[in-house]
Coordinates of C-alpha atoms in Angstrom, one line a residue:
Chain K
M1367 CA 4.8 -7.8 17.3
S1368 CA 5.3 -4.1 16.9
I1369 CA 4.7 -2.2 20.1
I1370 CA 4.3 1.1 18.3
T1371 CA 1.0 2.8 19.1
D1372 CA -0.5 5.6 16.9
D1373 CA 0.6 8.2 19.5
V1374 CA 4.2 6.9 19.6
R1375 CA 4.4 6.7 15.8
R1376 CA 3.3 10.2 15.4
A1377 CA 5.5 11.5 18.2
L1378 CA 8.5 9.8 16.6
V1379 CA 7.9 11.3 13.1
T1380 CA 7.3 14.8 14.6
Y1381 CA 10.5 14.4 16.6
V1382 CA 12.4 13.5 13.5
I1383 CA 11.0 16.5 11.5
K1384 CA 11.7 18.8 14.4
F1385 CA 15.3 17.6 14.7
V1386 CA 16.2 17.8 11.0
G1387 CA 13.9 20.6 9.9
D1388 CA 14.1 23.1 12.8
T1389 CA 16.3 25.6 11.0
R1390 CA 15.5 24.8 7.4
P1391 CA 12.5 22.9 6.1
I1392 CA 13.0 19.6 4.4
G1393 CA 11.2 18.0 1.4
K1394 CA 8.7 15.1 1.6
K1395 CA 11.3 12.7 0.1
A1396 CA 13.9 13.7 2.7
A1397 CA 11.3 13.1 5.5
Q1398 CA 10.7 9.6 4.1
K1399 CA 14.4 8.9 4.0
F1400 CA 15.2 10.2 7.5
V1401 CA 12.4 8.0 9.1
H1402 CA 13.6 5.0 7.1
L1403 CA 17.1 5.5 8.2
V1404 CA 16.0 5.7 11.9
E1405 CA 14.3 2.4 11.3
D1406 CA 16.9 0.4 9.4
A1407 CA 20.2 2.1 10.3
G1408 CA 19.2 3.1 13.9
K1409 CA 17.3 -0.2 14.5
V1410 CA 14.5 1.8 16.1
Q1411 CA 11.0 0.5 15.2
T1412 CA 9.0 3.3 13.6
G1413 CA 5.8 1.4 12.8
Y1414 CA 6.1 1.9 9.0
D1415 CA 6.8 -0.6 6.3
F1416 CA 9.1 0.6 3.5
T1417 CA 9.1 -0.7 0.0
I1418 CA 11.8 0.0 -2.5
Y1419 CA 11.1 2.0 -5.7
T1420 CA 13.3 3.7 -8.3
Y1421 CA 13.4 6.7 -6.0
G1422 CA 14.4 4.6 -3.0
P1423 CA 12.6 3.3 0.1
F1424 CA 9.1 4.7 0.5
S1425 CA 6.2 4.1 2.9
R1426 CA 2.7 5.0 1.8
A1427 CA 1.5 5.0 5.4
L1428 CA 4.1 7.6 6.3
D1429 CA 3.2 9.7 3.3
S1430 CA -0.4 9.9 4.6
E1431 CA 0.8 10.4 8.2
L1432 CA 2.6 13.6 7.1
D1433 CA -0.8 15.0 6.0
S1434 CA -2.4 13.9 9.2
L1435 CA 0.4 15.5 11.3
N1436 CA -0.1 18.7 9.4
S1437 CA -3.8 18.7 10.3
L1438 CA -2.8 18.1 14.0
K1439 CA -0.4 21.1 13.7
A1440 CA 2.5 18.8 14.7
I1441 CA 4.3 19.7 11.5
T1442 CA 3.7 22.1 8.7
V1443 CA 3.5 21.0 5.1
T1444 CA 3.5 23.8 2.6
Y1445 CA 3.9 23.9 -1.1
D1446 CA 6.5 26.1 -2.6
K1447 CA 5.4 27.0 -6.1
N1448 CA 8.7 28.5 -7.1
R1449 CA 10.7 25.3 -6.1
S1450 CA 7.8 23.0 -7.2
S1451 CA 8.2 21.0 -4.0
F1452 CA 6.7 20.6 -0.6
E1453 CA 8.5 21.9 2.5
I1454 CA 8.1 20.3 5.9
G1455 CA 9.0 21.8 9.3
P1456 CA 7.9 21.5 12.9
G1457 CA 4.4 22.9 13.7
E1458 CA 3.1 24.9 16.6
D1459 CA 1.9 21.8 18.5
A1460 CA 5.0 19.7 17.8
D1461 CA 6.1 19.5 21.4
K1462 CA 2.6 18.5 22.5
I1463 CA 2.5 15.6 20.0
I1464 CA 6.1 14.6 20.8
S1465 CA 5.3 14.4 24.5
R1466 CA 2.8 11.6 23.8
G1467 CA 5.7 9.4 22.9
D1468 CA 8.1 10.6 25.5
A1469 CA 8.9 7.3 27.0
Y1470 CA 9.7 5.5 23.7
I1471 CA 11.7 8.4 22.3
S1472 CA 13.8 8.7 25.5
E1473 CA 14.4 5.0 25.4
N1474 CA 15.8 5.2 21.9
K1475 CA 17.0 8.8 21.9
S1476 CA 20.7 8.0 21.5
A1477 CA 20.2 5.8 18.4
I1478 CA 17.7 8.3 16.8
D1479 CA 19.9 11.3 17.5
R1480 CA 23.0 9.5 16.3
I1481 CA 21.5 8.8 12.9
L1482 CA 19.9 12.2 12.5
S1483 CA 23.0 14.2 13.6
A1484 CA 25.1 12.2 11.1
L1485 CA 22.8 12.9 8.2
K1486 CA 21.2 16.2 8.9
G1487 CA 21.9 18.7 6.1
K1488 CA 22.7 16.1 3.5
S1489 CA 21.1 16.6 0.0
G1490 CA 18.1 14.6 -1.1
L1491 CA 20.3 12.7 -3.5
D1492 CA 22.7 11.7 -0.8
L1493 CA 19.9 10.7 1.6
E1494 CA 18.4 8.6 -1.2
L1495 CA 21.8 6.8 -1.7
Y1496 CA 22.3 6.1 2.1
S1497 CA 18.7 5.0 2.5
T1498 CA 18.8 2.7 -0.6
L1499 CA 22.1 1.1 0.4
I1500 CA 20.9 0.5 3.9
F1501 CA 17.6 -0.9 2.6
L1502 CA 19.5 -3.4 0.4
K1503 CA 21.8 -4.4 3.2
S1504 CA 18.8 -4.9 5.6
H1505 CA 16.1 -6.5 3.5
I1506 CA 17.4 -8.1 0.3
D1507 CA 18.0 -11.8 0.8
D1508 CA 20.6 -12.7 -1.8
L1509 CA 23.2 -9.9 -1.3
N1510 CA 26.2 -11.3 0.6
T1511 CA 29.1 -9.1 -0.2
D1512 CA 29.7 -5.4 -0.5
S1513 CA 30.4 -5.6 -4.2
E1514 CA 27.1 -7.4 -4.7
V1515 CA 25.3 -4.5 -2.8
V1516 CA 27.1 -1.9 -5.0
D1517 CA 26.3 -3.8 -8.2
K1518 CA 22.7 -4.1 -7.2
L1519 CA 22.4 -0.4 -6.4
L1520 CA 24.0 0.6 -9.7
S1521 CA 21.7 -1.7 -11.6
I1522 CA 18.6 -0.1 -10.1
K1523 CA 19.9 3.4 -9.9
P1524 CA 22.3 4.0 -12.8
K1525 CA 22.4 7.8 -12.0
Y1526 CA 25.0 7.3 -9.3
Q1527 CA 28.8 6.8 -9.8
R1528 CA 30.5 3.7 -8.6
N1529 CA 33.1 5.4 -6.5
V1530 CA 30.5 7.5 -4.8
V1531 CA 28.4 4.4 -4.1
E1532 CA 31.4 2.5 -2.7
R1533 CA 32.4 5.4 -0.4
T1534 CA 28.9 5.9 0.8
L1535 CA 28.5 2.2 1.5
V1536 CA 31.4 2.3 3.9
E1537 CA 29.8 5.2 5.8
A1538 CA 26.4 3.5 5.7
K1539 CA 27.8 0.4 7.3
S1540 CA 29.5 2.4 10.0
L1541 CA 26.1 4.0 10.7
M1542 CA 24.5 0.6 11.0
L1543 CA 27.2 -0.8 13.2
A1544 CA 27.5 2.0 15.8
Chain G
M789 CA 3.3 -14.5 -27.2
D790 CA 0.2 -15.6 -29.0
E791 CA -2.9 -14.4 -27.0
R792 CA -5.3 -17.2 -28.1
Y793 CA -7.7 -17.1 -25.1
S794 CA -10.0 -14.5 -23.9
V795 CA -12.3 -14.0 -20.9
R796 CA -15.2 -11.6 -20.9
D797 CA -14.8 -9.2 -18.0
A798 CA -17.6 -7.2 -16.5
V799 CA -15.5 -4.0 -16.5
H800 CA -13.0 -4.2 -19.4
G801 CA -14.7 -6.4 -21.9
F802 CA -12.5 -9.1 -23.5
V803 CA -9.3 -9.8 -21.6
K804 CA -6.8 -11.6 -23.8
L805 CA -4.5 -14.4 -22.5
N806 CA -1.7 -16.5 -23.8
Q807 CA -1.1 -20.2 -23.1
L808 CA 1.2 -19.5 -20.1
E809 CA -1.3 -17.1 -18.5
W810 CA -4.1 -19.5 -19.2
D811 CA -2.3 -22.4 -17.5
I812 CA -1.6 -20.2 -14.5
I813 CA -5.2 -19.3 -14.2
N814 CA -6.1 -22.9 -14.3
S815 CA -3.8 -23.8 -11.4
T816 CA -5.3 -24.7 -8.1
C817 CA -3.9 -21.7 -6.3
F818 CA -5.3 -19.2 -8.8
Q819 CA -8.7 -20.9 -8.9
R820 CA -8.8 -20.4 -5.1
L821 CA -9.2 -16.6 -5.9
R822 CA -12.7 -17.4 -7.1
R823 CA -13.4 -18.1 -3.4
V824 CA -11.9 -15.0 -2.0
R825 CA -14.3 -12.0 -2.1
Q826 CA -12.7 -8.7 -3.1
L827 CA -14.4 -6.5 -0.5
G828 CA -15.0 -8.8 2.5
W829 CA -18.4 -8.3 3.9
T830 CA -19.3 -5.2 1.9
D831 CA -22.4 -7.0 0.5
Y832 CA -24.0 -6.5 3.9
V833 CA -24.4 -2.8 2.8
Y834 CA -24.1 -3.0 -1.0
P835 CA -25.6 -6.5 -1.8
G836 CA -24.1 -6.5 -5.3
A837 CA -20.5 -6.4 -4.0
M838 CA -20.0 -10.1 -4.2
H839 CA -17.1 -10.1 -6.7
T840 CA -13.8 -11.9 -6.1
R841 CA -10.1 -11.5 -6.4
F842 CA -10.3 -13.8 -9.5
E843 CA -11.8 -11.2 -11.7
H844 CA -9.8 -8.4 -10.2
S845 CA -6.5 -10.2 -10.9
L846 CA -7.5 -10.5 -14.6
G847 CA -8.5 -6.8 -14.6
V848 CA -5.2 -5.7 -13.1
M849 CA -3.3 -7.7 -15.7
H850 CA -5.3 -6.0 -18.5
V851 CA -4.9 -2.5 -17.2
A852 CA -1.2 -3.0 -16.3
T853 CA -0.5 -4.1 -19.9
R854 CA -2.2 -1.0 -21.3
L855 CA -0.2 1.3 -19.0
F856 CA 3.0 -0.6 -19.9
D857 CA 2.4 -0.3 -23.6
S858 CA 1.6 3.4 -23.4
I859 CA 4.8 4.2 -21.5
V860 CA 7.0 2.1 -23.8
N861 CA 5.5 3.7 -26.9
K862 CA 6.2 7.2 -25.5
D863 CA 9.4 6.8 -23.5
R864 CA 11.2 3.9 -25.4
E865 CA 14.3 6.1 -25.9
I866 CA 14.5 7.1 -22.2
L867 CA 14.2 3.5 -21.2
R868 CA 16.9 2.5 -23.6
S869 CA 19.3 5.2 -22.5
E870 CA 18.6 5.2 -18.7
H871 CA 18.1 1.5 -18.2
Q872 CA 19.8 -0.1 -21.2
F873 CA 16.6 -1.8 -22.2
N874 CA 16.3 -3.2 -25.7
D875 CA 13.4 -4.5 -27.9
A876 CA 13.7 -8.1 -26.6
G877 CA 13.9 -6.8 -23.1
F878 CA 10.7 -4.9 -23.6
E879 CA 8.9 -8.0 -24.7
R880 CA 10.2 -9.9 -21.7
Q881 CA 9.3 -7.1 -19.3
R882 CA 5.8 -6.8 -20.7
Q883 CA 5.3 -10.5 -20.0
L884 CA 6.7 -10.1 -16.5
V885 CA 4.4 -7.1 -15.8
R886 CA 1.4 -9.2 -16.9
L887 CA 2.4 -12.2 -14.8
A888 CA 3.1 -10.0 -11.7
A889 CA -0.3 -8.3 -12.1
L890 CA -2.0 -11.7 -12.5
T891 CA -0.4 -13.2 -9.4
H892 CA 0.0 -10.2 -7.0
D893 CA -3.1 -11.2 -5.0
L894 CA -2.6 -14.9 -4.8
G895 CA -1.8 -14.6 -1.1
H896 CA -5.0 -12.9 0.0
A897 CA -6.7 -14.4 3.1
P898 CA -10.4 -15.3 3.1
F899 CA -12.6 -12.2 2.7
S900 CA -9.4 -10.3 1.6
H901 CA -8.1 -7.5 3.8
A902 CA -10.6 -8.1 6.6
G903 CA -8.6 -11.0 8.0
E904 CA -5.1 -9.6 7.8
E905 CA -4.8 -8.8 11.4
L906 CA -4.7 -12.5 12.0
F907 CA -1.5 -13.1 9.9
P908 CA 1.2 -14.5 12.2
I909 CA 4.2 -12.5 13.3
N910 CA 7.3 -12.9 11.1
K911 CA 10.0 -13.6 13.7
K912 CA 12.7 -12.1 11.5
T913 CA 11.1 -8.7 11.2
N914 CA 8.9 -8.8 14.4
R915 CA 5.9 -7.7 12.3
R916 CA 2.9 -9.4 10.9
Y917 CA 3.3 -11.1 7.5
K918 CA 1.5 -9.3 4.7
H919 CA -0.6 -10.7 2.0
E920 CA 2.1 -9.8 -0.6
E921 CA 4.5 -12.1 1.2
Y922 CA 2.0 -14.9 1.0
S923 CA 1.6 -14.1 -2.7
A924 CA 5.3 -14.5 -3.2
F925 CA 5.5 -17.8 -1.3
I926 CA 2.5 -19.2 -3.2
A927 CA 3.9 -18.1 -6.6
Q928 CA 7.3 -19.6 -5.8
S929 CA 6.0 -22.9 -4.5
E930 CA 2.9 -23.5 -6.5
I931 CA 3.5 -22.1 -10.0
G932 CA 7.3 -21.7 -10.1
D933 CA 7.9 -25.0 -11.9
L934 CA 4.9 -24.4 -14.3
I935 CA 6.6 -21.1 -15.4
K936 CA 10.1 -22.5 -15.6
N937 CA 9.1 -25.5 -17.7
H938 CA 6.4 -24.0 -19.8
P939 CA 6.8 -24.4 -23.6
L940 CA 6.3 -20.7 -24.1
N941 CA 9.3 -20.1 -21.8
K942 CA 11.7 -22.2 -23.9
N943 CA 12.8 -19.6 -26.5
N944 CA 15.4 -17.9 -24.4
T945 CA 12.7 -15.8 -22.8
G946 CA 14.1 -16.7 -19.4
L947 CA 11.0 -15.9 -17.4
A948 CA 11.7 -16.8 -13.7
V949 CA 9.3 -16.7 -10.9
D950 CA 11.7 -14.7 -8.8
D951 CA 11.5 -11.9 -11.4
I952 CA 7.7 -11.9 -11.1
V953 CA 7.8 -12.0 -7.3
S954 CA 10.2 -9.1 -7.2
F955 CA 7.3 -6.8 -8.2
F956 CA 5.6 -7.4 -4.8
S957 CA 8.0 -9.2 -2.4
P958 CA 9.5 -6.8 0.2
S959 CA 12.7 -8.9 0.2
M960 CA 13.5 -8.9 -3.5
V961 CA 14.5 -6.3 -6.0
S962 CA 15.5 -6.6 -9.7
A963 CA 16.9 -4.0 -12.1
D964 CA 14.6 -5.4 -14.8
T965 CA 11.4 -4.9 -12.9
I966 CA 11.9 -2.0 -10.4
V967 CA 11.0 0.6 -13.1
W968 CA 7.6 -1.2 -13.5
R969 CA 6.9 -1.7 -9.8
E970 CA 4.9 1.4 -9.7
L971 CA 2.4 -0.1 -12.2
I972 CA 1.6 -2.8 -9.7
S973 CA 1.9 -0.9 -6.5
G974 CA 2.3 2.9 -6.6
Q975 CA 0.4 6.1 -6.8
M976 CA -0.8 5.4 -10.3
D977 CA -1.0 1.6 -10.3
A978 CA -3.2 -0.8 -12.2
D979 CA -4.4 -2.3 -9.0
R980 CA -6.2 0.9 -7.9
M981 CA -7.3 1.7 -11.5
D982 CA -9.0 -1.7 -11.7
Y983 CA -10.5 -1.9 -8.2
L984 CA -12.1 1.5 -8.2
L985 CA -14.0 0.7 -11.4
R986 CA -14.8 -2.8 -10.5
D987 CA -15.9 -2.1 -6.9
A988 CA -18.1 0.7 -8.1
H989 CA -19.6 -1.5 -10.8
H990 CA -20.5 -4.3 -8.4
A991 CA -21.6 -2.1 -5.5
G992 CA -23.9 -0.3 -7.9
V993 CA -22.4 3.2 -7.2
T994 CA -20.9 5.7 -9.6
Y995 CA -18.4 7.2 -7.2
G996 CA -15.5 5.1 -8.5
R997 CA -15.7 6.1 -12.1
Y998 CA -13.0 8.1 -13.8
D999 CA -11.5 8.3 -17.3
L1000 CA -9.3 5.3 -17.7
D1001 CA -8.7 5.8 -21.4
R1002 CA -7.4 9.3 -20.9
L1003 CA -5.1 8.1 -18.1
V1004 CA -3.7 5.3 -20.3
E1005 CA -3.1 7.9 -23.0
S1006 CA -1.3 10.3 -20.7
I1007 CA 0.7 8.1 -18.4
C1008 CA 4.5 8.6 -18.9
L1009 CA 7.8 8.7 -17.2
C1010 CA 8.5 12.0 -15.4
P1011 CA 11.8 13.3 -14.1
D1012 CA 11.6 13.3 -10.3
G1013 CA 13.8 16.4 -9.9
E1014 CA 16.7 14.4 -8.4
G1015 CA 18.1 12.7 -11.4
G1016 CA 15.7 9.7 -11.5
M1017 CA 12.4 8.9 -13.2
T1018 CA 9.0 8.1 -11.8
V1019 CA 5.6 7.3 -13.3
G1020 CA 3.3 10.2 -13.7
V1021 CA 1.1 11.9 -16.4
D1022 CA 1.6 14.4 -19.1
E1023 CA -0.4 17.6 -19.0
S1024 CA -3.2 16.2 -21.1
G1025 CA -4.0 13.8 -18.2
L1026 CA -4.2 16.4 -15.5
H1027 CA -8.0 16.3 -15.2
A1028 CA -8.1 12.5 -15.6
V1029 CA -5.8 12.1 -12.7
E1030 CA -7.9 14.5 -10.7
G1031 CA -10.8 12.2 -11.5
L1032 CA -8.9 9.2 -10.3
I1033 CA -8.1 10.9 -7.0
I1034 CA -11.6 12.1 -6.5
A1035 CA -12.9 8.6 -7.3
R1036 CA -10.6 7.2 -4.5
Y1037 CA -11.9 9.9 -2.1
M1038 CA -15.5 9.2 -2.9
M1039 CA -15.2 5.4 -2.8
F1040 CA -13.4 5.6 0.5
T1041 CA -16.0 7.8 2.2
Q1042 CA -19.0 6.1 0.6
V1043 CA -18.0 2.4 0.4
Y1044 CA -14.7 1.3 2.0
Y1045 CA -15.1 3.3 5.2
H1046 CA -18.9 3.1 5.2
K1047 CA -20.0 3.1 8.9
T1048 CA -21.7 -0.2 8.8
R1049 CA -19.4 -2.0 6.4
S1050 CA -16.5 -1.0 8.5
I1051 CA -17.8 -2.6 11.8
Y1052 CA -18.2 -5.9 10.0
D1053 CA -14.4 -6.0 9.6
Y1054 CA -14.2 -6.1 13.4
H1055 CA -16.9 -8.7 13.8
Y1056 CA -15.2 -10.9 11.2
E1057 CA -11.8 -10.5 12.8
M1058 CA -13.2 -11.6 16.1
A1059 CA -15.1 -14.6 14.6
L1060 CA -12.1 -15.6 12.5
A1061 CA -9.9 -15.6 15.6
E1062 CA -12.3 -18.1 17.1
L1063 CA -12.1 -20.3 14.0
L1064 CA -8.3 -20.1 14.1
E1065 CA -8.0 -21.0 17.8
K1066 CA -6.3 -24.3 17.1
S1067 CA -3.5 -22.5 15.4
K1068 CA -2.9 -19.9 18.2
G1069 CA -5.5 -17.6 16.6
T1070 CA -3.5 -16.8 13.5
F1071 CA -3.3 -18.2 10.0
P1072 CA -0.6 -20.8 9.2
E1073 CA 2.8 -19.3 8.4
P1074 CA 4.0 -19.0 4.8
A1075 CA 6.3 -22.0 5.5
K1076 CA 3.1 -24.1 5.7
I1077 CA 1.7 -22.7 2.5
K1078 CA -0.6 -25.6 1.6
D1079 CA -2.3 -25.2 5.0
Y1080 CA -2.7 -21.5 4.3
I1081 CA -4.1 -22.1 0.8
A1082 CA -6.8 -24.4 2.3
W1083 CA -8.3 -21.3 3.9
D1084 CA -10.8 -19.6 1.6
D1085 CA -14.2 -18.0 2.0
W1086 CA -16.0 -21.3 1.6
K1087 CA -14.1 -22.8 4.5
V1088 CA -14.9 -19.8 6.7
L1089 CA -18.6 -19.7 5.7
G1090 CA -18.9 -23.4 6.4
K1091 CA -17.5 -23.0 9.9
L1092 CA -19.6 -19.9 10.6
A1093 CA -22.7 -21.8 9.4
N1094 CA -21.7 -24.6 11.9
G1095 CA -21.8 -22.0 14.7
E1096 CA -18.0 -22.1 15.3
G1097 CA -17.5 -18.4 15.1
G1098 CA -18.6 -17.6 18.7
E1099 CA -20.5 -14.4 19.6
H1100 CA -19.2 -12.5 16.6
G1101 CA -20.0 -15.3 14.2
K1102 CA -23.5 -15.1 15.4
I1103 CA -23.6 -11.3 15.0
I1104 CA -22.6 -11.8 11.4
C1105 CA -25.2 -14.5 10.8
D1106 CA -28.0 -12.4 12.3
R1107 CA -26.7 -9.0 11.0
E1108 CA -26.9 -7.6 14.6
H1109 CA -23.8 -5.5 14.3
H1110 CA -22.5 -3.0 16.8
R1111 CA -23.9 0.5 16.3
L1112 CA -22.1 3.8 15.7
V1113 CA -22.6 6.3 18.5
C1114 CA -19.9 8.9 18.2
W1115 CA -17.2 10.0 15.8
T1116 CA -14.8 12.7 15.0
P1117 CA -14.8 14.9 11.8
E1118 CA -13.1 13.3 8.8
V1119 CA -10.0 15.4 9.4
P1120 CA -9.9 15.8 13.1
S1121 CA -7.9 18.4 15.0
S1122 CA -6.1 17.6 18.3
E1123 CA -9.1 19.0 20.2
D1124 CA -11.5 16.8 18.2
I1125 CA -9.5 13.7 19.2
A1126 CA -9.3 14.7 22.8
E1127 CA -13.1 15.2 22.9
F1128 CA -13.6 11.8 21.2
E1129 CA -11.2 10.1 23.8
S1130 CA -13.1 11.6 26.7
K1131 CA -16.4 10.3 25.3
A1132 CA -14.9 6.9 24.8
K1133 CA -14.0 6.9 28.4
E1134 CA -17.5 7.7 29.5
L1135 CA -18.8 4.7 27.4
E1136 CA -16.2 2.2 28.7
K1137 CA -18.8 0.1 30.5
F1138 CA -20.3 -0.8 27.2
N1139 CA -17.1 -2.4 25.9
P1140 CA -17.0 0.0 22.9
V1141 CA -15.1 -0.7 19.7
V1142 CA -13.0 2.1 18.0
R1143 CA -12.4 2.1 14.3
D1144 CA -9.9 4.4 12.8
A1145 CA -9.8 5.5 9.1
S1146 CA -6.0 5.6 9.2
K1147 CA -6.0 1.9 9.7
S1148 CA -8.6 1.0 7.2
W1149 CA -7.6 -0.9 4.0
Y1150 CA -7.7 1.4 0.9
K1151 CA -7.2 4.4 3.2
F1152 CA -7.6 7.8 1.5
S1153 CA -4.5 10.0 1.6
N1154 CA -3.5 12.7 -0.7
E1155 CA -0.4 11.2 -2.3
E1156 CA 2.0 12.9 -4.7
I1157 CA 1.6 12.3 -8.4
R1158 CA 4.0 14.0 -10.9
V1159 CA 2.8 15.9 -13.9
K1160 CA 5.3 16.3 -16.8
T1161 CA 5.5 19.9 -18.0
E1162 CA 6.1 20.7 -21.6
N1163 CA 6.9 24.4 -21.7
S1164 CA 10.6 24.2 -21.1
S1165 CA 13.5 22.9 -23.1
T1166 CA 14.5 20.2 -20.6
P1167 CA 11.9 17.8 -19.4
K1168 CA 10.6 18.7 -16.0
S1169 CA 7.7 17.6 -13.7
V1170 CA 5.8 19.2 -10.9
P1171 CA 3.6 17.7 -8.2
L1172 CA -0.1 17.5 -9.2
A1173 CA -0.8 19.8 -6.2
N1174 CA 1.0 22.5 -8.2
R1175 CA -1.6 22.4 -10.9
S1176 CA -4.8 21.3 -9.2
S1177 CA -6.6 23.3 -6.6
V1178 CA -9.1 20.5 -6.4
V1179 CA -6.5 18.0 -5.3
N1180 CA -4.8 20.6 -3.1
G1181 CA -8.0 20.9 -1.1
L1182 CA -8.3 17.2 -0.3
E1183 CA -6.9 16.1 3.0
T1184 CA -6.0 12.7 4.4
I1185 CA -9.0 11.2 6.2
N1186 CA -8.3 10.3 9.7
Q1187 CA -11.7 9.9 11.2
K1188 CA -12.3 7.8 14.4
R1189 CA -15.6 6.1 15.2
L1190 CA -16.9 4.4 18.3
Y1191 CA -19.4 1.6 18.2
V1192 CA -21.3 -0.1 21.1
P1193 CA -23.3 -3.4 21.0
H1194 CA -26.7 -3.0 19.5
C1195 CA -28.4 -3.5 22.9
H1196 CA -26.6 -0.5 24.5
Q1197 CA -27.1 1.9 21.6
K1198 CA -29.9 4.0 23.1
E1199 CA -28.2 4.2 26.6
A1200 CA -24.9 5.2 25.0
Q1201 CA -26.5 7.9 22.9
K1202 CA -28.3 9.3 26.0
I1203 CA -24.9 9.6 27.8
I1204 CA -23.4 11.4 24.8
M1205 CA -26.4 13.7 24.5
S1206 CA -26.3 14.6 28.2
G1207 CA -22.6 15.4 27.9
R1208 CA -23.5 17.8 25.1
G1209 CA -26.2 19.5 27.1

């Protein structure tokens, strides 16, 4: 059974946003991918269930949590009309919210930081590729070999090139193994 | 496939069915849905809300088909070029969408979502199973052969139960169906579009109404800004989609998270835990799917009538539910939550129960829906929030409420009032 309480879950998401969005805000999709990667690549339970769509792994509960964290001033979610996208960064009460999950975050800090450091600054498209490959490796029952994973990814996301997918899979596997 | 049967539905009128769909509906596992109420114990507040997953499943199939047809009519060329679909493929996918919509709720527990906290833990994921996983198991074990061997599936149609299940199973994904997954479970899905209208109709409220016809006309594939496609609406559907979101907001505040309706989820969960005591307080695992299917509303009601539901079973029978004594605003600040927690501490001696909107089924959150813009040479889309100040103003509801047993209501209220003074 998941041991994640509301406070811990919110602290963890706020920690992730602060880590990757401290100098430059990130988008809503990127926030989804970072939390997913902490869960499936870092093997740190986040308390969210992700489902795969054409745009990669996505959690509805996390989507609404971002709004709630905005109300709690843990993060800021602002809409940039010029770029037609949401921008997310740490809020004025981020540290207060993070402190409520201190014990859990400290316990898993090395795994969380390792994933976030490795992927911070990557484009949304790159994060989507990492996140989808790691989701396929972690959750889809009938994929036994690397080439099956690559084929499956290309079948559901034809926008990527095979050589890019193959190269990213090698890196994704190393992230999962470390 | 020839749609020779029809069922008259309270919301959509005649729902047409082919022989395969008709045979699935007549299977034991689908008929069970007649004995699973859509909204749990909502009839304790809105007496008309006695409808079941059976009619909802027919409704979702009907709406999903309309959405599918509309998208294919508009975006056939995009689907051909981006996903290499062809005309035969569209026919097959249409049937898969219909069957996924029809079967997506097969796994619901008695009284639907209200019993989901009593699903067992999946040892592989260390989380509770979800009703979608039960739906997948039931479809595979109970109607897989029916689909495989059906006469309508003999003309190289190649319909396989795994393709159907890939719409809602967390551990399956298929290139053929992932594009359509959003029609079954997404921001603009047929599930929501049906349940809002249906729940409003049966509850006797108007909050869930919106313009379905306009939404069907305007639904389309939108570029997601990162090289992919997602389901959204064109600009003609802007106000219809606002209507859908406002309907969700109103239904959540007035029906799904109604103060009295919500506490019955708690009483039911406690009573059900008593009824399931012999199986460690949880439902049978998906591996024992026949045992699970045997659980329906009738079985639960029979046991409650026999007095097997303990203290909370009696509360349900007598309608002597716990009473609401304090709550936060719908969108609480950190200070509101701190104040609520301090009141909860003061009331500890009454064994209070806290209910949280963020954990409610059908929670209301302001999700992103894409609107396709038409005033540029290349197709683009923007989030609905870009065009709608109404939607921009809606915030995710995160209200907390605290209830105490009926007999302690006045004393608890006194303590809260004295704190205020």
